[in-house]
PDB file of C-alpha atoms in Angstrom:
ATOM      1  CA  UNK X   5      27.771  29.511   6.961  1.00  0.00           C
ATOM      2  CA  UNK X   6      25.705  27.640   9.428  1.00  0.00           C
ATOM      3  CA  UNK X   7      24.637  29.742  12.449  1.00  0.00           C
ATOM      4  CA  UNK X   8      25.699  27.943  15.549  1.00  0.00           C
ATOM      5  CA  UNK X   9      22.539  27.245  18.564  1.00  0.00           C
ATOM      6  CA  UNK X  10      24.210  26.350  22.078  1.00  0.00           C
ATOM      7  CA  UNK X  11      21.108  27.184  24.627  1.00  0.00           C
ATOM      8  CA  UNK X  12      18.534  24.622  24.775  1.00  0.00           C
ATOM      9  CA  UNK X  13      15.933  27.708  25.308  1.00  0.00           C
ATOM     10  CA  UNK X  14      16.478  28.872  21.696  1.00  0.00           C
ATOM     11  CA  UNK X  15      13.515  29.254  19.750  1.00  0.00           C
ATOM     12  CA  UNK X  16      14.750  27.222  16.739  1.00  0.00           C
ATOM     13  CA  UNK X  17      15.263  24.217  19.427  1.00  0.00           C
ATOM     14  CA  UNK X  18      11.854  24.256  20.683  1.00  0.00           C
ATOM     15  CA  UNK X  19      10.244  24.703  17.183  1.00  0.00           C
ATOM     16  CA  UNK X  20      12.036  21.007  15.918  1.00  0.00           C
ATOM     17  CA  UNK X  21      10.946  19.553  18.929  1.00  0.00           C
ATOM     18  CA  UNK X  22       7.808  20.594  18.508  1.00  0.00           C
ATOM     19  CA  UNK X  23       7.547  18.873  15.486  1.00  0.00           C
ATOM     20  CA  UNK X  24       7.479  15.379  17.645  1.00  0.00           C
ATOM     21  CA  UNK X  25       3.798  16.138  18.075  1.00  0.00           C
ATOM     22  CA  UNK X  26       1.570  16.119  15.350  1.00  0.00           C
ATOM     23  CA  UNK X  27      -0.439  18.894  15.725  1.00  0.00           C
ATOM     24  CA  UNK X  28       2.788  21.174  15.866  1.00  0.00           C
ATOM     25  CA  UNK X  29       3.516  19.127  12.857  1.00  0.00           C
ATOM     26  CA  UNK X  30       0.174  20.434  10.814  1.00  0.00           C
ATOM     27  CA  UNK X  31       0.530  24.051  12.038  1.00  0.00           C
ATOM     28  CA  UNK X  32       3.861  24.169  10.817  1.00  0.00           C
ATOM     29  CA  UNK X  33       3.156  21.743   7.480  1.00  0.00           C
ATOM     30  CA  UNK X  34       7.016  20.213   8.443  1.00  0.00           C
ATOM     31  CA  UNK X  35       7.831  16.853   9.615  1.00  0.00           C
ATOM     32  CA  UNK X  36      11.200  15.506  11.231  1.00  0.00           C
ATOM     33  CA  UNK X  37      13.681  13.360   9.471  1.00  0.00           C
ATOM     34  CA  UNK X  38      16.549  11.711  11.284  1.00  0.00           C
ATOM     35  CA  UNK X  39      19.474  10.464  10.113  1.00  0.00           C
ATOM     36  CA  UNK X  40      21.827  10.896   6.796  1.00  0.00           C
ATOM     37  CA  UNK X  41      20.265   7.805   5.237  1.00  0.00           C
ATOM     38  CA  UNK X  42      17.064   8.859   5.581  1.00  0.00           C
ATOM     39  CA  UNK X  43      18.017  12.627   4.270  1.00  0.00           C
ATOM     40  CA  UNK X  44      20.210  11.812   1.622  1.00  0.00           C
ATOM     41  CA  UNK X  45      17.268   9.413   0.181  1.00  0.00           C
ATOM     42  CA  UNK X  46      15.203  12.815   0.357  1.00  0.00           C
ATOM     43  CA  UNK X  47      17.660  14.804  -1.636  1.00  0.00           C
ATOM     44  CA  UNK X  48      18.413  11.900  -3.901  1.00  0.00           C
ATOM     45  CA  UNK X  49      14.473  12.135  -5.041  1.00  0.00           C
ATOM     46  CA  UNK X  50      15.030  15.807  -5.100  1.00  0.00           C
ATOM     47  CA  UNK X  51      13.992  16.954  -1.438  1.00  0.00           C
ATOM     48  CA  UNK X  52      16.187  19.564   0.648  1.00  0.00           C
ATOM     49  CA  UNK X  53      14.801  20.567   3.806  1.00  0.00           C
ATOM     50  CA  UNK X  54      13.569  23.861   5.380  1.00  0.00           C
ATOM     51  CA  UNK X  55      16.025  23.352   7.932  1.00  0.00           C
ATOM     52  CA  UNK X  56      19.142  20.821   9.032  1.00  0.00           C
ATOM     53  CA  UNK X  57      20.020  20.460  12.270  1.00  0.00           C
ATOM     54  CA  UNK X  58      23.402  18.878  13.446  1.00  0.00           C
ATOM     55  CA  UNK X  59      26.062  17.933  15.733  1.00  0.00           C
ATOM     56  CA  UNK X  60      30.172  19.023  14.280  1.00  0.00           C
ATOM     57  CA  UNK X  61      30.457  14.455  13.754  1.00  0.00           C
ATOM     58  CA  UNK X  62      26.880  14.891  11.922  1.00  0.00           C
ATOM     59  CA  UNK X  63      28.530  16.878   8.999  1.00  0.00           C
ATOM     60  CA  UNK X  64      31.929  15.289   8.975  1.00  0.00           C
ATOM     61  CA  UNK X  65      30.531  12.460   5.915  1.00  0.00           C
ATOM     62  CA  UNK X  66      31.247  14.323   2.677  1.00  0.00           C
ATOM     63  CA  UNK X  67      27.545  13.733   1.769  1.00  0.00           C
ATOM     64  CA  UNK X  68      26.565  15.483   4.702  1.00  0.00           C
ATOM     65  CA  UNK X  69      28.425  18.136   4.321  1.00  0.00           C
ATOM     66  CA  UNK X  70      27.147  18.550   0.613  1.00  0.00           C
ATOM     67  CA  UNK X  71      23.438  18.464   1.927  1.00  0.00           C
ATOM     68  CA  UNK X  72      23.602  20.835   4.412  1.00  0.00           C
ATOM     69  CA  UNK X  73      25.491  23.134   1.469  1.00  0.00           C
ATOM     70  CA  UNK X  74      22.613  22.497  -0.708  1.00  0.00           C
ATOM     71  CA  UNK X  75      20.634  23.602   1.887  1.00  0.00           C
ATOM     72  CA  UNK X  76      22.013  27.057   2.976  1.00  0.00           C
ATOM     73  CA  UNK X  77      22.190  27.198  -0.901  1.00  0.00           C
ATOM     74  CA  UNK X  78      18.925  26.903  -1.610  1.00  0.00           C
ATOM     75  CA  UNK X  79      17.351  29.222   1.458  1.00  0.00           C
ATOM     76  CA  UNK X  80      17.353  26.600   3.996  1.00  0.00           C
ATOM     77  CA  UNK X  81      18.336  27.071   7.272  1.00  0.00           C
ATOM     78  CA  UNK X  82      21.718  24.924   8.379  1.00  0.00           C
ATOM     79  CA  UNK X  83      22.150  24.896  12.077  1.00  0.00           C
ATOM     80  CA  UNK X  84      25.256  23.851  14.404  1.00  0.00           C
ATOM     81  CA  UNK X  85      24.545  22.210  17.228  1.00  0.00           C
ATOM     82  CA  UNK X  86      25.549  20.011  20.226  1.00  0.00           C
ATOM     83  CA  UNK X  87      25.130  16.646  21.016  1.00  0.00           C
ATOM     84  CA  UNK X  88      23.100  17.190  23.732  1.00  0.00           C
ATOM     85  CA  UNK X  89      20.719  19.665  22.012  1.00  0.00           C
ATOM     86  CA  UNK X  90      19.910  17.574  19.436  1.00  0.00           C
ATOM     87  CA  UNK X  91      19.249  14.808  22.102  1.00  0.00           C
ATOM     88  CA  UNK X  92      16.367  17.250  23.049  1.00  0.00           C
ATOM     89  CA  UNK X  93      15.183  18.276  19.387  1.00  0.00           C
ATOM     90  CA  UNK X  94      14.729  13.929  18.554  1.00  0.00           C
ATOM     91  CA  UNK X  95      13.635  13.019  21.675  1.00  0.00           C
ATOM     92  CA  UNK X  96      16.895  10.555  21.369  1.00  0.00           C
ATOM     93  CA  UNK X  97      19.246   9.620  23.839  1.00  0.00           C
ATOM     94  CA  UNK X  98      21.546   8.618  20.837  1.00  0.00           C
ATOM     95  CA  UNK X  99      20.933  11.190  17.883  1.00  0.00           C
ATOM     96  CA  UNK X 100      22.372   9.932  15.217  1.00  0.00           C
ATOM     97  CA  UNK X 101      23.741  13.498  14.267  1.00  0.00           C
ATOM     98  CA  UNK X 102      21.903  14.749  11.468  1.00  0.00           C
ATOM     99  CA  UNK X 103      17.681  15.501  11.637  1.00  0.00           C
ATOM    100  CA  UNK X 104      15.882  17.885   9.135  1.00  0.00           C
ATOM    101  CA  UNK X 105      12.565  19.329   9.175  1.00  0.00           C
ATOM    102  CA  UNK X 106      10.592  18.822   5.540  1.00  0.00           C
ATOM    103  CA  UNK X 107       7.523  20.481   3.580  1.00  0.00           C
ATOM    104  CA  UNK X 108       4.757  17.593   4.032  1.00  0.00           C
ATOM    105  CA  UNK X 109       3.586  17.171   0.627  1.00  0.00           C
ATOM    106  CA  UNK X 110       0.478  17.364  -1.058  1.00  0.00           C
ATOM    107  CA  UNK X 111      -2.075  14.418   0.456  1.00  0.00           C
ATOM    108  CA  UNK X 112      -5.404  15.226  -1.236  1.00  0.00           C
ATOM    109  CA  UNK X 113      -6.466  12.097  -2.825  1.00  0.00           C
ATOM    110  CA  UNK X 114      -6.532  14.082  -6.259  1.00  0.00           C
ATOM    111  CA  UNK X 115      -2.884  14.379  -6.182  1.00  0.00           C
ATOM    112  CA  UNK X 116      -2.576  10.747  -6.492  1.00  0.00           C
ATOM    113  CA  UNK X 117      -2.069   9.771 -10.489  1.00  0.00           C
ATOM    114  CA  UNK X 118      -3.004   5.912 -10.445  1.00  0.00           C
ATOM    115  CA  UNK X 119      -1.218   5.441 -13.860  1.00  0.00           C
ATOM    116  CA  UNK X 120       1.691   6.225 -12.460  1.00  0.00           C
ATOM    117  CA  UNK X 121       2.032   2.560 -10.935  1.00  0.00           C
ATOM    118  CA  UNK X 122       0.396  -0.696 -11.548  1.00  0.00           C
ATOM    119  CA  UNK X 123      -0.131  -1.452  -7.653  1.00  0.00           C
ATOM    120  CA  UNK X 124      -1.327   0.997  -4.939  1.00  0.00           C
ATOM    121  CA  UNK X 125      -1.650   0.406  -1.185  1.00  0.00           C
ATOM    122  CA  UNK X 126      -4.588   0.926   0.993  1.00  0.00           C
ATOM    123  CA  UNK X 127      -4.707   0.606   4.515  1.00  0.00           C
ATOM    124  CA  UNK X 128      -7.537   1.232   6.481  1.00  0.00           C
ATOM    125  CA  UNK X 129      -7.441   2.154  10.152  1.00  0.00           C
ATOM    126  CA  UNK X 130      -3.879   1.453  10.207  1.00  0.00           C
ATOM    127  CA  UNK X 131      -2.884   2.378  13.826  1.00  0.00           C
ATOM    128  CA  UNK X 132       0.718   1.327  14.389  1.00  0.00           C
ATOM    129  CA  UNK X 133       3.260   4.284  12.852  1.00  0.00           C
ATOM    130  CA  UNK X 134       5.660   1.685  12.420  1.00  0.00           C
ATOM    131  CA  UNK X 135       3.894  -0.447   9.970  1.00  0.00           C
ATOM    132  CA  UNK X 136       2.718   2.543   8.064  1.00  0.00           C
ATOM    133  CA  UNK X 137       6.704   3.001   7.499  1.00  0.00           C
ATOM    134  CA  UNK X 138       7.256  -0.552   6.797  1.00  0.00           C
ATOM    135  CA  UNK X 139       3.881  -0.659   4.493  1.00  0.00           C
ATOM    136  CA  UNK X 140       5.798   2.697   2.564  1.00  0.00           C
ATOM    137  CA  UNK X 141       9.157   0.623   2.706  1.00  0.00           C
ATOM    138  CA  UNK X 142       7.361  -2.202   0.809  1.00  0.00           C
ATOM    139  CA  UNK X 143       5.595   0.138  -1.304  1.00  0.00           C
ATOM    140  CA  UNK X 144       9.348   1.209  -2.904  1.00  0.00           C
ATOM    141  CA  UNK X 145      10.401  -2.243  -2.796  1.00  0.00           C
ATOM    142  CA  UNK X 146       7.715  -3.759  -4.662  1.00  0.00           C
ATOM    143  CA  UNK X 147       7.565  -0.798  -7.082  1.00  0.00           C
ATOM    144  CA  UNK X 148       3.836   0.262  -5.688  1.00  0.00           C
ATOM    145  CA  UNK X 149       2.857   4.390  -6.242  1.00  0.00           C
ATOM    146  CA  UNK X 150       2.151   4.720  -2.456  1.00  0.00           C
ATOM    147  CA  UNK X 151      -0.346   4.284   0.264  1.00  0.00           C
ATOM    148  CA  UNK X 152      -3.547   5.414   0.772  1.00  0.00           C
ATOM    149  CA  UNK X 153      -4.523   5.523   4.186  1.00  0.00           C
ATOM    150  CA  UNK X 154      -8.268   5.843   4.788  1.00  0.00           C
ATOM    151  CA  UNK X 155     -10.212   6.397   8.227  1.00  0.00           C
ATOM    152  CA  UNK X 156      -8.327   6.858  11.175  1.00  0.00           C
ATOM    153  CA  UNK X 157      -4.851   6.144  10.562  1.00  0.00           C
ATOM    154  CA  UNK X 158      -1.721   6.894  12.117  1.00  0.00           C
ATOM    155  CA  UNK X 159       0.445   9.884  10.948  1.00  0.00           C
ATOM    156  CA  UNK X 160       2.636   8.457   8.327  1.00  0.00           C
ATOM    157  CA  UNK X 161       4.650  12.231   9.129  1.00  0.00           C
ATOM    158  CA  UNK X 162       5.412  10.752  12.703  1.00  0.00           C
ATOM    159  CA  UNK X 163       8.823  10.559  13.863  1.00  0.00           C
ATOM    160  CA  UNK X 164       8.025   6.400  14.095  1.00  0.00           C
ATOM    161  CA  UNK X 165       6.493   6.081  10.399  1.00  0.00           C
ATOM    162  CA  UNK X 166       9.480   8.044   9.206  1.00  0.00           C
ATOM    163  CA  UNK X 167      12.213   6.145  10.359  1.00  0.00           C
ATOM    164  CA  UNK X 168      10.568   2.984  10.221  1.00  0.00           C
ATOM    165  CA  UNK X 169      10.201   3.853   6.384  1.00  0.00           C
ATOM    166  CA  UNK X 170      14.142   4.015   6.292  1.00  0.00           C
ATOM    167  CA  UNK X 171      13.678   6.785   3.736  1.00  0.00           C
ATOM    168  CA  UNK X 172      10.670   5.450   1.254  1.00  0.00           C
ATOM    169  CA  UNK X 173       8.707   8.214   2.569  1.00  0.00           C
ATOM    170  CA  UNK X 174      10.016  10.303  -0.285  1.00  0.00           C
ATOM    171  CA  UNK X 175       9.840   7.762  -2.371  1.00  0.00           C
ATOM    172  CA  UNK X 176       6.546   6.743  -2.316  1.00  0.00           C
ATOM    173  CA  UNK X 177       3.170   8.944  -2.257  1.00  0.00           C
ATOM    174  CA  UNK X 178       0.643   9.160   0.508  1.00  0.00           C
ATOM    175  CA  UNK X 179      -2.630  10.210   0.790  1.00  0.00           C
ATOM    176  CA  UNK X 180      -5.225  11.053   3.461  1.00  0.00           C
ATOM    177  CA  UNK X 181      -9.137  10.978   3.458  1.00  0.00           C
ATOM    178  CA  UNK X 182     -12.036   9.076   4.550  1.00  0.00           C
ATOM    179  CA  UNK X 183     -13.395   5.871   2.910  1.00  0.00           C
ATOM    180  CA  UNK X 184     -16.080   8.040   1.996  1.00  0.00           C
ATOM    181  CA  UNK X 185     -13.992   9.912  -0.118  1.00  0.00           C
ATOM    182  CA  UNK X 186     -12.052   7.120  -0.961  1.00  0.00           C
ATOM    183  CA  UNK X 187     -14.624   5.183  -2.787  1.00  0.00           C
ATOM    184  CA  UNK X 188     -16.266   7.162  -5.265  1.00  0.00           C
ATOM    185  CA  UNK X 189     -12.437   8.512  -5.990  1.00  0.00           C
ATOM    186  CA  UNK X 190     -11.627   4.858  -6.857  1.00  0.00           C
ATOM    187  CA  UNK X 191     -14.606   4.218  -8.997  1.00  0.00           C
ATOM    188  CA  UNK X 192     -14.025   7.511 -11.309  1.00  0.00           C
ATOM    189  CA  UNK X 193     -11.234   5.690 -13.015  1.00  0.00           C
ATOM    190  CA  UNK X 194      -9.883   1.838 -13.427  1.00  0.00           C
ATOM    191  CA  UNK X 195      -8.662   0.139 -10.383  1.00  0.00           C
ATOM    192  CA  UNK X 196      -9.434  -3.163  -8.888  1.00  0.00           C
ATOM    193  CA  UNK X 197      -9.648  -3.321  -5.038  1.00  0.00           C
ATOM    194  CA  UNK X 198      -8.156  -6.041  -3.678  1.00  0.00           C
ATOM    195  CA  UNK X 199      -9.188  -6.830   0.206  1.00  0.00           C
ATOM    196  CA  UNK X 200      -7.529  -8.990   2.344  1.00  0.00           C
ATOM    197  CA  UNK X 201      -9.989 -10.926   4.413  1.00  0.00           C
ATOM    198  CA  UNK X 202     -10.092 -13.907   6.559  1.00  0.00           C
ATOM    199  CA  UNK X 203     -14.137 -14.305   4.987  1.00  0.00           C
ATOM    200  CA  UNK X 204     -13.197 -15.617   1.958  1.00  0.00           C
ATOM    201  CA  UNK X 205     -11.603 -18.889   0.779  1.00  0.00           C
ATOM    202  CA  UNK X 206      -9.833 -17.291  -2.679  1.00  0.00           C
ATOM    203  CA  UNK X 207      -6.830 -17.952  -1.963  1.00  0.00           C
ATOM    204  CA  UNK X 208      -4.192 -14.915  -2.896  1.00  0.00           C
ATOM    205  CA  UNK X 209      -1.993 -17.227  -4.632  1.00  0.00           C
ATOM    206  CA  UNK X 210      -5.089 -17.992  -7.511  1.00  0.00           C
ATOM    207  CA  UNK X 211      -6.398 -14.333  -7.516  1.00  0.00           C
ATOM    208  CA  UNK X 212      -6.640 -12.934 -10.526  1.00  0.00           C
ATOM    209  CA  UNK X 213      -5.330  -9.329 -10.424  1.00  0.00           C
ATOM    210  CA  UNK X 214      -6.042  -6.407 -12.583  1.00  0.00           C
ATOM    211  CA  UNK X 215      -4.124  -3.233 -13.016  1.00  0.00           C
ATOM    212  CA  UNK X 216      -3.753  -0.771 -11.412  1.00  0.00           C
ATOM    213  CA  UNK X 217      -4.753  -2.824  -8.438  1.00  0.00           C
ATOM    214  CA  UNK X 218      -5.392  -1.204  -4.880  1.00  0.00           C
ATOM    215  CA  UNK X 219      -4.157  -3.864  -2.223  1.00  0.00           C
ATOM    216  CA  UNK X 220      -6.319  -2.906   0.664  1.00  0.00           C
ATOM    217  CA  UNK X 221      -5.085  -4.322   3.908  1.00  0.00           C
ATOM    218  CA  UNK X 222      -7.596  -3.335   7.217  1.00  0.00           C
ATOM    219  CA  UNK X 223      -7.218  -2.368  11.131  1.00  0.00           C
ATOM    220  CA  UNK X 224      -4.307  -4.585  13.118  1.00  0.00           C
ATOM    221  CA  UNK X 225      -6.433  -5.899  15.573  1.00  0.00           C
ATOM    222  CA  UNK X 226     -10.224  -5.685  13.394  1.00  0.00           C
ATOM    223  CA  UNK X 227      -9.511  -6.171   9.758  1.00  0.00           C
ATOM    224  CA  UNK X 228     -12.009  -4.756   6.961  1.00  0.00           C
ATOM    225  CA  UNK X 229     -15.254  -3.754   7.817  1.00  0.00           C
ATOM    226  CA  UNK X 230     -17.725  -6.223   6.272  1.00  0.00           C
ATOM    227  CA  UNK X 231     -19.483  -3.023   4.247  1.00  0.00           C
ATOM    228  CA  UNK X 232     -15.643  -2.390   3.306  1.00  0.00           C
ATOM    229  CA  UNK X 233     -15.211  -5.613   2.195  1.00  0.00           C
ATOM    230  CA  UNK X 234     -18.638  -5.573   0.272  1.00  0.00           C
ATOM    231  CA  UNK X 235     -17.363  -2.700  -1.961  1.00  0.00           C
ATOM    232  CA  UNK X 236     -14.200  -5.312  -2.740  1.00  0.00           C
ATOM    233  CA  UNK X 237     -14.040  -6.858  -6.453  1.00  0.00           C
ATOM    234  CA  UNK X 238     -11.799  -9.422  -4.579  1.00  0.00           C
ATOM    235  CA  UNK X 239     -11.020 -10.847  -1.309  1.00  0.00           C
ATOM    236  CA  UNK X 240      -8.296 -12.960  -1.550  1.00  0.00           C
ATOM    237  CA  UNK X 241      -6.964 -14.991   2.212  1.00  0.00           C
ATOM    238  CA  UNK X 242      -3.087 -15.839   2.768  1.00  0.00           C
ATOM    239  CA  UNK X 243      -3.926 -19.679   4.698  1.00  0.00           C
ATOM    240  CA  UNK X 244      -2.411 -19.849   7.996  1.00  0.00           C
ATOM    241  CA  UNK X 245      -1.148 -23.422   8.941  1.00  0.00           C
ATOM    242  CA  UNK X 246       0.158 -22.648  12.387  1.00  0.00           C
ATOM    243  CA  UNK X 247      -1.812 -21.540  15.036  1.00  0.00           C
ATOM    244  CA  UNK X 248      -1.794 -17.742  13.999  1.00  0.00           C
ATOM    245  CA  UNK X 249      -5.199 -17.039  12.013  1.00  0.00           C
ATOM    246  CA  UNK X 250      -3.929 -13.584  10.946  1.00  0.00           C
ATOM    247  CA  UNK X 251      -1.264 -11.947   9.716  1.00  0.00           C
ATOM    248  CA  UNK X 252       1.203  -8.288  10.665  1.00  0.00           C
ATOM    249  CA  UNK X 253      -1.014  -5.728   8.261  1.00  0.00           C
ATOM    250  CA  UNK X 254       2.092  -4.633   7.065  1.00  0.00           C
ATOM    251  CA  UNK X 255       3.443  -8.104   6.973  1.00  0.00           C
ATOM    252  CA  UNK X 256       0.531  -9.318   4.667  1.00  0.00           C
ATOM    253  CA  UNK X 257       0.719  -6.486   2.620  1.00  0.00           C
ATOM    254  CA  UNK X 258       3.984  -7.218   1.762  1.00  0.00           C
ATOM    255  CA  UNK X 259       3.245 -11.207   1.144  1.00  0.00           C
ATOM    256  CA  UNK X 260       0.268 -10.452  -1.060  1.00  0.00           C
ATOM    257  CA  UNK X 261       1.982  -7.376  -2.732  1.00  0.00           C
ATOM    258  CA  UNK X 262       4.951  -9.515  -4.286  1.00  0.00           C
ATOM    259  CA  UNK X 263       2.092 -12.261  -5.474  1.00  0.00           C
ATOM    260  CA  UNK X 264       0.370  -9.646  -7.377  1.00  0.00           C
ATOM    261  CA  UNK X 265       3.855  -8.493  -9.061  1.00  0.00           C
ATOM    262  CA  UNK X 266       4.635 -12.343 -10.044  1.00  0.00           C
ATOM    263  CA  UNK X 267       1.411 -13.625 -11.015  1.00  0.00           C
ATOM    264  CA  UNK X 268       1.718 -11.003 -13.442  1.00  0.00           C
ATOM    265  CA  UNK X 269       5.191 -11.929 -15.101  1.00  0.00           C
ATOM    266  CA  UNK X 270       4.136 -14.187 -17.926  1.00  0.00           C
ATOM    267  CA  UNK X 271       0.751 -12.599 -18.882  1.00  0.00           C
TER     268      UNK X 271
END
């Protein structure tokens, strides 16, 4: 049975909320979840969490119920809670009823298996959490193997990236390092980087992409470095004919991403 938490001073309390920040979040090696879309994408791809938190409407869905019996099942830790407590655990004035603390998973670039999928993401200095979580929702859209994120990125483990990734966070890998790991990782095996880049006139409707291709999409505010962009085998440009001159990273990845999949139907 669930074990029921009513002070806000527990210990369990603190140690979710905790998990807002992410250096709690790397001590621990856990990172929050919110909502039973998000967590019943995680146990559809075969995730339970370490531990469910929730409020008595949170487990009143029959799919909610079942998780947080798979759960307890399983070793995890299935606590009832109040409305207001889990207010303080999220951070949320409107919990949604349901958040779960996860195992982050392995990040080390050799984890990632680049045959798994034709079309990898790469985003460099990608600063906004939120379109790390979009970039991770278009990753499972598109049918990409995940996102690389190289430099100093956000944390795609943040309570933003999560829920802006409506779930694809478990669908999707991720990994971590610095372009200088990055590189030579890339050239040990086949893999075309693809750069988007306002220095270049190709335009990313005539590129000609190779598989597995690694979309690599730079800073929000800076793009690619130009010694980034040097390492490229293609730059390819999205033309603006408004007065923008640059794309949402996460926006562009998404534009150029589909273009790869369909200029590769008919080959």
């Amino acid at each position: 049975m669930p074990r029921e938490v009513t002070s806000f001073s527990n210990d369990t309390v603190k140690r979710i909320r905790a998990l807002r920040d992410k250096k709690a979040r790397r001590a621990e090696g856990l990172f929050l979840a919110e909502g039973l879309r998000i967590i019943a994408e995680a146990r559809d791809e075969g995730r339970l969490p370490e531990l469910i938190a929730f409020a008595p409407k949170g487990a009143e869905h029959p799919l909610a119920a079942e998780i947080i019996a798979a759960t307890e099942a399983t070793g995890g830790d299935a606590i009832l809670t109040t409305p207001d407590i889990l207010t303080k655990m999220t951070g949320k004035d409107n919990p949604q009823g349901l958040v779960a603390a996860y195992k982050q998973p392995d990040t080390n670039l050799a984890a990632i298996d680049r045959n798994k999928a034709d079309i990898w993401f790469v985003g460099e200095r990608i600063r906004d959490p939120g379109n790390i979580g979009t970039m991770l929702r278009t990753a499972d859209a598109v049918g990409a193997g995940g996102l690389i994120l190289v430099d100093d990125s956000a944390d795609p483990f943040s309570v933003e990236a999560v829920r802006a990734s409506m779930g694809a966070l478990f669908t999707s890998q991720i990994a971590l390092g610095s372009w200088k790991e990055f590189l030579p990782w890339l050239r040990s095996g086949p893999g075309q980087l693809v750069g988007t880049s306002l220095q270049t006139d190709h335009d990313y409707l005539d590129a000609p992409y190779a598989a597995p291709c690694f979309l690599l999409v730079g800073n929000e505010s800076q793009g690619l470095p130009e010694a980034y962009e040097a390492e490229c085998d293609l730059l390819v440009k999205i033309p603006m004919t408004g007065r923008a001159d640059s794309l949402n990273a996460a926006v562009a990845t998404a534009v150029t991403a589909f273009q790869i999949r369909a200029s590769w139907r008919n080959r």
